[in-house]
CSV table of C-alpha atoms and ligand atoms in Angstrom, one decimal:
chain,number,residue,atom,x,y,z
A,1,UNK,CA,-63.6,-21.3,17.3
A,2,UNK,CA,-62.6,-18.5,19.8
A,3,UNK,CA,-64.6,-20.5,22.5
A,4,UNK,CA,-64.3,-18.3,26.2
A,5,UNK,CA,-68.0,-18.9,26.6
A,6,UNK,CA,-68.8,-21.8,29.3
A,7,UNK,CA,-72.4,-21.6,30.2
A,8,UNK,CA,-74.9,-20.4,27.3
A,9,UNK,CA,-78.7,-19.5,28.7
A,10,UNK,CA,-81.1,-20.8,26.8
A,11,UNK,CA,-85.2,-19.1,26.4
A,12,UNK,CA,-87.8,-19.8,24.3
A,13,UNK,CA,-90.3,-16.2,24.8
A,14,UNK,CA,-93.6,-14.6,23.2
A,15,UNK,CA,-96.0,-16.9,21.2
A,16,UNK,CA,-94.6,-20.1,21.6
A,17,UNK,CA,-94.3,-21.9,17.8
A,18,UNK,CA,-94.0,-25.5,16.6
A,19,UNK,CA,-90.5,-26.3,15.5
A,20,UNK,CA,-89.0,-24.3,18.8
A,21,UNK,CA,-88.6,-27.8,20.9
A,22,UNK,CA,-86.3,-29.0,17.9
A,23,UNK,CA,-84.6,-25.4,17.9
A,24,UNK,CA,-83.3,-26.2,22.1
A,25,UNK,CA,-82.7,-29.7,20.8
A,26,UNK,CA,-80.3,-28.5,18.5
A,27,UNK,CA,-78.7,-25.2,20.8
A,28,UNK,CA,-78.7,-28.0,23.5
A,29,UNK,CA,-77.0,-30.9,21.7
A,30,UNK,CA,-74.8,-27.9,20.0
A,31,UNK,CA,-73.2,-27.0,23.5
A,32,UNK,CA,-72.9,-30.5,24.2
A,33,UNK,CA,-71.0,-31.1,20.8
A,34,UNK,CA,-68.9,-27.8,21.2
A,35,UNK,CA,-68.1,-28.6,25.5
A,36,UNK,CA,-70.3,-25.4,26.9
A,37,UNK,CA,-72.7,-26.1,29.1
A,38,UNK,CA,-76.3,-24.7,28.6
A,39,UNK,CA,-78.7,-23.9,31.0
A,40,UNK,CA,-82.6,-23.8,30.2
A,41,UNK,CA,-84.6,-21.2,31.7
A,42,UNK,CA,-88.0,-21.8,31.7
A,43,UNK,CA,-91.2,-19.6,30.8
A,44,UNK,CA,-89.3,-16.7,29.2
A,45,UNK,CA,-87.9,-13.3,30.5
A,46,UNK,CA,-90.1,-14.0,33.0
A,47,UNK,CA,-88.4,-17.0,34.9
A,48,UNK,CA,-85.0,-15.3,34.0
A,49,UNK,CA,-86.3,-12.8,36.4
A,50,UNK,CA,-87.2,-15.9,38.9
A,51,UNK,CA,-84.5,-17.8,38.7
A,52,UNK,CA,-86.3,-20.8,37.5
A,53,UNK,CA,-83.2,-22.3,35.5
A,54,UNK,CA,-81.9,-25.3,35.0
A,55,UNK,CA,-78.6,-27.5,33.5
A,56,UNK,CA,-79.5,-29.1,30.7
A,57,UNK,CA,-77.3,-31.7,28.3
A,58,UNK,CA,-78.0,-33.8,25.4
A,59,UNK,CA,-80.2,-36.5,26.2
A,60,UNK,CA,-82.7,-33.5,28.4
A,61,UNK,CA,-83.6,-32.9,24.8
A,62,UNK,CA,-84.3,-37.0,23.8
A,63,UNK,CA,-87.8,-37.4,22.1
A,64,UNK,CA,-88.9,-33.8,21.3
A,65,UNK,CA,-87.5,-32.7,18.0
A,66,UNK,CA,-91.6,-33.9,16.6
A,67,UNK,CA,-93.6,-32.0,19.6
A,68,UNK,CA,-95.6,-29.0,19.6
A,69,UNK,CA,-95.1,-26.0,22.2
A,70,UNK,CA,-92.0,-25.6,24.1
A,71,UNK,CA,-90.3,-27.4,26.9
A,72,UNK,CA,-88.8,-25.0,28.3
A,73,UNK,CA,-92.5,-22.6,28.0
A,74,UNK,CA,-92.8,-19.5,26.9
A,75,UNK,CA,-94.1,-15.9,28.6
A,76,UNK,CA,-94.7,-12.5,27.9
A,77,UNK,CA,-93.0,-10.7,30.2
A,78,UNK,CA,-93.8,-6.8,31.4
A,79,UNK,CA,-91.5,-7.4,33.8
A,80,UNK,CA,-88.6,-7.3,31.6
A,81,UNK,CA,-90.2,-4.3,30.1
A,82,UNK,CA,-88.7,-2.5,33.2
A,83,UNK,CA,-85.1,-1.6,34.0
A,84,UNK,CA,-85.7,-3.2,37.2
A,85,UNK,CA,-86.6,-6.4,36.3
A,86,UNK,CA,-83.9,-6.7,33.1
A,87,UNK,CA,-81.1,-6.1,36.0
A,88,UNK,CA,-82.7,-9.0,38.5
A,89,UNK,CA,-82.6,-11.1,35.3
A,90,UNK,CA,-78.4,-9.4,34.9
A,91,UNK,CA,-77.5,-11.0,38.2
A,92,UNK,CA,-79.3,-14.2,38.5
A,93,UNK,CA,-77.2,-14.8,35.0
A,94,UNK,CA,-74.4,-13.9,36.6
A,95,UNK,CA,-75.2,-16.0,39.6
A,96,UNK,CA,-75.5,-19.0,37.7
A,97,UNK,CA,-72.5,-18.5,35.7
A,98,UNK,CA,-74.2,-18.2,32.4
A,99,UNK,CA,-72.2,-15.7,30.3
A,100,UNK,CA,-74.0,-15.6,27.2
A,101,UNK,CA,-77.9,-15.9,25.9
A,102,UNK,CA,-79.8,-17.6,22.8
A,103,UNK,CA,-83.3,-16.0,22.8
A,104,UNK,CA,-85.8,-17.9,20.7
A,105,UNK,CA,-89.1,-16.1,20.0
A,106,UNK,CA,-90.2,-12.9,17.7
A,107,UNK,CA,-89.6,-9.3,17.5
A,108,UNK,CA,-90.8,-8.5,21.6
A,109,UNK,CA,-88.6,-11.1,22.6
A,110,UNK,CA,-85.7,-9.7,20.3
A,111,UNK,CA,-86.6,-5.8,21.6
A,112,UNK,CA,-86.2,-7.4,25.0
A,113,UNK,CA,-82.8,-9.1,24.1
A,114,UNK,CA,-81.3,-6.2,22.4
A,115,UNK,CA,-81.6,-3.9,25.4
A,116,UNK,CA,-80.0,-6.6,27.6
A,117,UNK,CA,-77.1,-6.7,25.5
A,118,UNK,CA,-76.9,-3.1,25.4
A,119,UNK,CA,-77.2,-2.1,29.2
A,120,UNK,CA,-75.6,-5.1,30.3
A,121,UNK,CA,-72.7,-5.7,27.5
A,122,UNK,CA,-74.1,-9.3,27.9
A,123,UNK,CA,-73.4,-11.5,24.4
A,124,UNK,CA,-77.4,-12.3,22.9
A,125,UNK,CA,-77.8,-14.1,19.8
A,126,UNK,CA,-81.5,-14.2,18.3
A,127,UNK,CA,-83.6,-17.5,16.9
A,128,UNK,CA,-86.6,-16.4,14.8
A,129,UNK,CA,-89.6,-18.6,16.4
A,130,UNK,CA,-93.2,-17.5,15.4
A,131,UNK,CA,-96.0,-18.5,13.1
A,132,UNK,CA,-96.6,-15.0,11.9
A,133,UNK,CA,-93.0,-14.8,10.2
A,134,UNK,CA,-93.3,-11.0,10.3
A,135,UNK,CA,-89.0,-11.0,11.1
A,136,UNK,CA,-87.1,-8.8,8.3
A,137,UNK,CA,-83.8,-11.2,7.9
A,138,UNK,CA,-85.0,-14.6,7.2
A,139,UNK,CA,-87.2,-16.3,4.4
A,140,UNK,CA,-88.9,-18.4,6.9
A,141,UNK,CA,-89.2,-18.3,11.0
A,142,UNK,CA,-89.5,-21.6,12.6
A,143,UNK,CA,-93.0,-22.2,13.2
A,144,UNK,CA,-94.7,-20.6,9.7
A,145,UNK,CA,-94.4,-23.9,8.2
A,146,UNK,CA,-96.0,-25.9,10.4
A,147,UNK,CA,-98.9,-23.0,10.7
A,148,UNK,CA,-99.6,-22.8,6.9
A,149,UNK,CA,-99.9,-27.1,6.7
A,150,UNK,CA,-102.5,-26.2,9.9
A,151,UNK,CA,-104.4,-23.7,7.9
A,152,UNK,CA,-105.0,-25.0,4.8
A,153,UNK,CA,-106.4,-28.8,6.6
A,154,UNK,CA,-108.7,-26.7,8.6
A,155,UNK,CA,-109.9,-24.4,5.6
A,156,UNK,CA,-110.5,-27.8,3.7
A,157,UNK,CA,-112.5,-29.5,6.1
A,158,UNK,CA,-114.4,-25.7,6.4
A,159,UNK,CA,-114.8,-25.9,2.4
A,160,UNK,CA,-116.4,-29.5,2.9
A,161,UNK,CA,-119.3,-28.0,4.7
A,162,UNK,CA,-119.2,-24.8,2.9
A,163,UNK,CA,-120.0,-26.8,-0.2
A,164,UNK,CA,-122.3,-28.8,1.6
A,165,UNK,CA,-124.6,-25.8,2.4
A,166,UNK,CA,-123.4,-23.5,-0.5
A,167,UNK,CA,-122.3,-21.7,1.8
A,168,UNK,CA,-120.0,-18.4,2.3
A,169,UNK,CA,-117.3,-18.6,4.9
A,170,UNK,CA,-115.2,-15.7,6.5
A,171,UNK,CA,-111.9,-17.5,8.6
A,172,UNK,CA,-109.7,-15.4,10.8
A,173,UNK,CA,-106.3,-16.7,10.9
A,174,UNK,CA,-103.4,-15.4,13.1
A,175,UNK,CA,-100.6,-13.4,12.2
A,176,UNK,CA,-100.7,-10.3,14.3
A,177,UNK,CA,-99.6,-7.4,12.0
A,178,UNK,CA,-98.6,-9.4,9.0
A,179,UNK,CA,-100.3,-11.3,6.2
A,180,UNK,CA,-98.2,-14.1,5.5
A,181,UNK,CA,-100.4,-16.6,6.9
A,182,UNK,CA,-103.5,-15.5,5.2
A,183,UNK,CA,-101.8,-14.7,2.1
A,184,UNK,CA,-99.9,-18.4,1.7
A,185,UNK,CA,-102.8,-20.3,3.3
A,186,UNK,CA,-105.1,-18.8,1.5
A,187,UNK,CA,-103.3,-19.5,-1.8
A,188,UNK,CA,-103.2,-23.4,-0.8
A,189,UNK,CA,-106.6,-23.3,0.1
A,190,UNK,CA,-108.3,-21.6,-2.7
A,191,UNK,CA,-109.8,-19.3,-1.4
A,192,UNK,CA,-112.2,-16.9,-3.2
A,193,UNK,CA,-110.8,-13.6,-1.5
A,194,UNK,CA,-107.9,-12.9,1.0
A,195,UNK,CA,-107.8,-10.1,3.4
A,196,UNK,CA,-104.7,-8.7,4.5
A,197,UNK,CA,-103.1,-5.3,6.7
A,198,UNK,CA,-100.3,-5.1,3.5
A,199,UNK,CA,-103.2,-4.3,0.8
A,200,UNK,CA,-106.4,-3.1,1.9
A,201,UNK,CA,-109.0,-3.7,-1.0
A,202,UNK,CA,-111.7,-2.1,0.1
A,203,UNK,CA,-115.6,-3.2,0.5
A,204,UNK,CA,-116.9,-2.7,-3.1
A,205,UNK,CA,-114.3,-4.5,-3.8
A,206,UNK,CA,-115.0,-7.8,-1.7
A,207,UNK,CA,-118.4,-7.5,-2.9
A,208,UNK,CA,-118.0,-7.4,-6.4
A,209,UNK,CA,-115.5,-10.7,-6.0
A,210,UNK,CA,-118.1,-12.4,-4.1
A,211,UNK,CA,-120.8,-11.3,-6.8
A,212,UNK,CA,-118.7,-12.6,-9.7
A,213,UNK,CA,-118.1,-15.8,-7.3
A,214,UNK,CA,-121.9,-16.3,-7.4
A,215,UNK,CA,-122.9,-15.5,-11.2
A,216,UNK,CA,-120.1,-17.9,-12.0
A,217,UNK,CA,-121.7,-21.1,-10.5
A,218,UNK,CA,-119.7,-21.5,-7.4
A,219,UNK,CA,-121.3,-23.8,-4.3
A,220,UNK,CA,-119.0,-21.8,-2.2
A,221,UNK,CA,-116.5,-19.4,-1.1
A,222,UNK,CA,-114.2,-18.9,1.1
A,223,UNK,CA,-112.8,-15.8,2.3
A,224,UNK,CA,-109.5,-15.8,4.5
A,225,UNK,CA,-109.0,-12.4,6.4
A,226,UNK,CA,-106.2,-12.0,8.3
A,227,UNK,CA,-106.4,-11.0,11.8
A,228,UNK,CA,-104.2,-7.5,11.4
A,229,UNK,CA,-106.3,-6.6,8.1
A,230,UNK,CA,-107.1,-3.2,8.0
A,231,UNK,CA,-110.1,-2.9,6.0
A,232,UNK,CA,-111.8,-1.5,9.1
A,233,UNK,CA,-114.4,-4.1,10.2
A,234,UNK,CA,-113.6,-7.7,12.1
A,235,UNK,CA,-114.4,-10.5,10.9
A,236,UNK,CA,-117.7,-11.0,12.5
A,237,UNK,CA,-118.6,-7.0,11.2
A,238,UNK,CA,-117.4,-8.4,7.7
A,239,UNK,CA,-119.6,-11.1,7.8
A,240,UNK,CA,-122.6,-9.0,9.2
A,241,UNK,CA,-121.9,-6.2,5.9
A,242,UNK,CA,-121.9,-8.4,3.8
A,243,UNK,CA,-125.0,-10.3,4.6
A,244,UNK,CA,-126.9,-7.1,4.8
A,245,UNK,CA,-125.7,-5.9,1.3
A,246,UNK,CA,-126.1,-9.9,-0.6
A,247,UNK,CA,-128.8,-11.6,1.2
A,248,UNK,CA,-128.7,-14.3,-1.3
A,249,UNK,CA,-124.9,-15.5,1.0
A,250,UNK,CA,-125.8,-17.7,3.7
A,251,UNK,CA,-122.8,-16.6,5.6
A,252,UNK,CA,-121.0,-18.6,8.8
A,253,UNK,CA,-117.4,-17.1,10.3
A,254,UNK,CA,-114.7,-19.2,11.6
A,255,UNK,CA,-111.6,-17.7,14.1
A,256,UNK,CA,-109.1,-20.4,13.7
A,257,UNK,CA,-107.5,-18.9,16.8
A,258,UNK,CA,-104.6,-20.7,18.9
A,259,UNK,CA,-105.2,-24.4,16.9
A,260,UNK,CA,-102.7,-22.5,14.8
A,261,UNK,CA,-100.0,-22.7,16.9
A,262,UNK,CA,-99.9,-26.3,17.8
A,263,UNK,CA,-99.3,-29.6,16.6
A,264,UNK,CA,-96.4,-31.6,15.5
A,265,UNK,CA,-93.6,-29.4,13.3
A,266,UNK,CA,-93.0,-30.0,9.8
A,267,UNK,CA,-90.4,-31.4,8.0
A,268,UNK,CA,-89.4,-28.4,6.9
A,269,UNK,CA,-89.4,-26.5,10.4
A,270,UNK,CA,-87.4,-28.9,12.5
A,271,UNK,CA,-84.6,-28.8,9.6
A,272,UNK,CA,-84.7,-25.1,9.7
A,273,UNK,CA,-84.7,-24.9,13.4
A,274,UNK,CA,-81.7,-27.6,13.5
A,275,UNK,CA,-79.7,-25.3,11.5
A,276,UNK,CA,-80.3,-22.4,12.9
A,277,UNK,CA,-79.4,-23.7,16.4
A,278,UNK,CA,-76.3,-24.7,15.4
A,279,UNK,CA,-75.4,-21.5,13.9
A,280,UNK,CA,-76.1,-19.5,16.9
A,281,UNK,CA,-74.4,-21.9,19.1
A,282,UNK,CA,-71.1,-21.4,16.5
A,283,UNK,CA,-71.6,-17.7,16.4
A,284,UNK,CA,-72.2,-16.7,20.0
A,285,UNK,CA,-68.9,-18.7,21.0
A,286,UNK,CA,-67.0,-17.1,18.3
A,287,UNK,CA,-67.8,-13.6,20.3
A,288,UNK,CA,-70.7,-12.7,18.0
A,289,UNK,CA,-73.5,-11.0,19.9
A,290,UNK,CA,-76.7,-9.0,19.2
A,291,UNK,CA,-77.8,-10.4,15.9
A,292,UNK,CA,-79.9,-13.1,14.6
A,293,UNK,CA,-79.6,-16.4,13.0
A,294,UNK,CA,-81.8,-16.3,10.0
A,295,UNK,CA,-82.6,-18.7,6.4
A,296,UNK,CA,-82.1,-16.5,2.7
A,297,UNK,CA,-82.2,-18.5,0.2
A,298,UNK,CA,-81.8,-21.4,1.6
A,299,UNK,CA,-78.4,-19.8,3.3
A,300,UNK,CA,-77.8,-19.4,7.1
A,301,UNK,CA,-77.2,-15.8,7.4
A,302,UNK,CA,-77.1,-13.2,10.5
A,303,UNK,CA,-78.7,-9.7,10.4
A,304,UNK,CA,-78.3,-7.1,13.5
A,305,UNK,CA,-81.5,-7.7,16.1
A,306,UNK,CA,-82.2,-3.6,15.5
A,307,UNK,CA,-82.8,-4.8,11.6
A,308,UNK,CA,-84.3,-7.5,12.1
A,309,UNK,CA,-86.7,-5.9,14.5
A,310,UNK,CA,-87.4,-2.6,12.7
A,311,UNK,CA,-86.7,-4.1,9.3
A,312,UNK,CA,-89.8,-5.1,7.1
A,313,UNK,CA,-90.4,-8.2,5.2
A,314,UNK,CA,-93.1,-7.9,2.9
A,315,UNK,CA,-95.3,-10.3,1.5
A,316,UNK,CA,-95.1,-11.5,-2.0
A,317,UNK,CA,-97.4,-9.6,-4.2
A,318,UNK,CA,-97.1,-11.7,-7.0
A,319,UNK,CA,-99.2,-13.9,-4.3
A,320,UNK,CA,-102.0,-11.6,-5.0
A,321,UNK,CA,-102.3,-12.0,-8.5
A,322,UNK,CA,-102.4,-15.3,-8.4
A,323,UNK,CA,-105.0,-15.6,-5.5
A,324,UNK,CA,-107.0,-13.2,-7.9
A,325,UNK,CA,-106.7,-15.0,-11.2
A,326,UNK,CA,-107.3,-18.9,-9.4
A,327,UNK,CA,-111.0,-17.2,-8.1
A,328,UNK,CA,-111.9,-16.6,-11.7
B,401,LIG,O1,-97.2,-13.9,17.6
B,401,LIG,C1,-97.9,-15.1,17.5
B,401,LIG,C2,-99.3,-14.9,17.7
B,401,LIG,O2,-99.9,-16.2,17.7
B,401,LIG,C3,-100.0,-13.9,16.8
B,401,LIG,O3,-100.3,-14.5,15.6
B,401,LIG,C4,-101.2,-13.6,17.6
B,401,LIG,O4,-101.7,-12.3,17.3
B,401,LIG,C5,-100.7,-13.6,19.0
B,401,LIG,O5,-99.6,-14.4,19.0
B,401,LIG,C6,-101.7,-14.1,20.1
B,401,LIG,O6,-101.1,-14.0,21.3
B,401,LIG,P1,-101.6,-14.6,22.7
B,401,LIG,O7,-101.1,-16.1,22.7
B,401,LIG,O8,-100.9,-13.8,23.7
B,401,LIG,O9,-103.1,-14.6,22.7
């Protein structure tokens, strides 16, 4: 390993996701295995600009690989929108010796990191963390899992009382621009219809579903829409059309909102957030910069941040069908 790196920074930015304490753990312990030291730099872009960093080694990172959030916190930063504020975050780097970056977050936080490494030449390697996993070079981002398990309990305990009142339920779940969430969640659930921005069905359509849902004998339904979906109405006008047009639906909405993003990570997320903080340890001290570490087919891959930020990942169609032929 070509290794002329000695401090790696370490952030964890945008929508913080379960799974990213067990992506530092495994950059941290990485650095630790390799001989680089890493630095932690808490809430984002934003305490880059602030200086708030600090040394971490391996046992900062003892007991955390099973919690929610982020250690390290997370921001939005407009800040680092600016020119200005990416060069104060430049030199307090370069103050503290750090001479390379590992950026866990979503596409923002990857837009951000790309124009660092462009204006400033400074090595930045990306780690997919969100729940919407809406990032075009990986199967999975670390977090999804963990969301969909979240999901599907709360839209089963919903269906309990649904039933219970035959009752129709509408629930918003996150996932910004993107359907996955809906889509996969919605699957597991069994839901009766799912809304989402990729395929917009239209309102006859939803209608006639929930008709047929009614002739056939159901005690409830559950519609997921996702939050993005672009069938023109929110969830709360959905629910309002739709009880106008079938008076016979005793409708309720739930918004799942942030309950999403919490909790204790998955099996499945800490493994993938293990591997794919070792991998951008390895690839950032072998002089690899500006891409991200990513999961295809069960493979650790890299893809150029510009891809993976303007690339697209679609949804699984075949998901659709499915969904449409279990409502039957
Ligand atoms: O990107 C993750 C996400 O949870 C989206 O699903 C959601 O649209 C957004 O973040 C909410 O952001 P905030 O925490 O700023 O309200």
């Amino acid at each position: 390993m070509g290794k002329s790196l000695k401090r790696i920074g370490l952030l964890t930015s945008g929508g913080d996701a379960p799974g990213m304490n067990a992506a530092i753990r495994a950059v941290v312990r990485s650095c630790t295995f390799y001989n680089v030291e890493c630095v932690g730099i808490y809430r984002g872009y934003q305490g880059l600009i602030e200086g708030d960093l600090m040394l971490l080694n391996a046992r900062s990172v003892n007991n955390i690989i099973n919690k929610g959030g982020t250690i390290l916190k997370s921001a939005r930063s407009n800040e680092f929108r600016t020119k200005a504020g990416r060069k104060k975050a430049y030199e307090n780097l370069k103050e503290a010796n750090v001479d390379g970056l590992i950026v866990i977050g979503g596409d923002g936080s990857f837009t951000g990191g790309m124009k660092f490494n462009k204006e400033f030449n400074f090595p930045v390697v990306g780690i997919p963390g969100t729940i919407d996993n809406d990032i075009y070079g990986t199967n999975f981002t670390i977090g999804y899992d963990t969301a969909l398990n979240t999901v599907v309990e709360a839209i089963d305990k919903i269906r309990d009382t649904a039933s219970s009142h035959n009752r129709l339920f509408f629930v918003e779940v996150m996932g910004r621009d993107a359907g996955f969430i809906a889509l996969n969640a919605g699957v597991g659930a069994g839901a009766e219809e799912i809304l989402i921005p990729e395929e917009n069905l239209g309102l006859e359509r939803l209608l006639d579903s929930l008709k047929r849902s009614k002739r056939s004998g159901k005690s409830s339904s559950i519609v997921v829409v996702a939050e993005g979906d672009k069938i023109g109405k929110n969830v709360f006008e959905l629910a309002d059309y739709v009880n106008e047009n079938m008076p016979e639906y005793d409708v309720r909405v739930s918004v799942l909102g942030h309950m999403q993003r919490g909790g204790a990570p998955s099996c499945f997320d800490r493994v993938l957030a293990s591997r794919l903080g070792v991998k951008a340890v390895e690839l950032i001290l072998d002089g690899k910069t500006n891409i991200m570490v990513g999961l295809v087919n069960n493979e650790v891959v890299t893809t150029d941040l510009e891809k993976a930020i303007k690339g697209h990942h679609s949804i699984n169609k075949e998901l659709l069908k499915v969904s449409d032929i279990m409502s039957t």
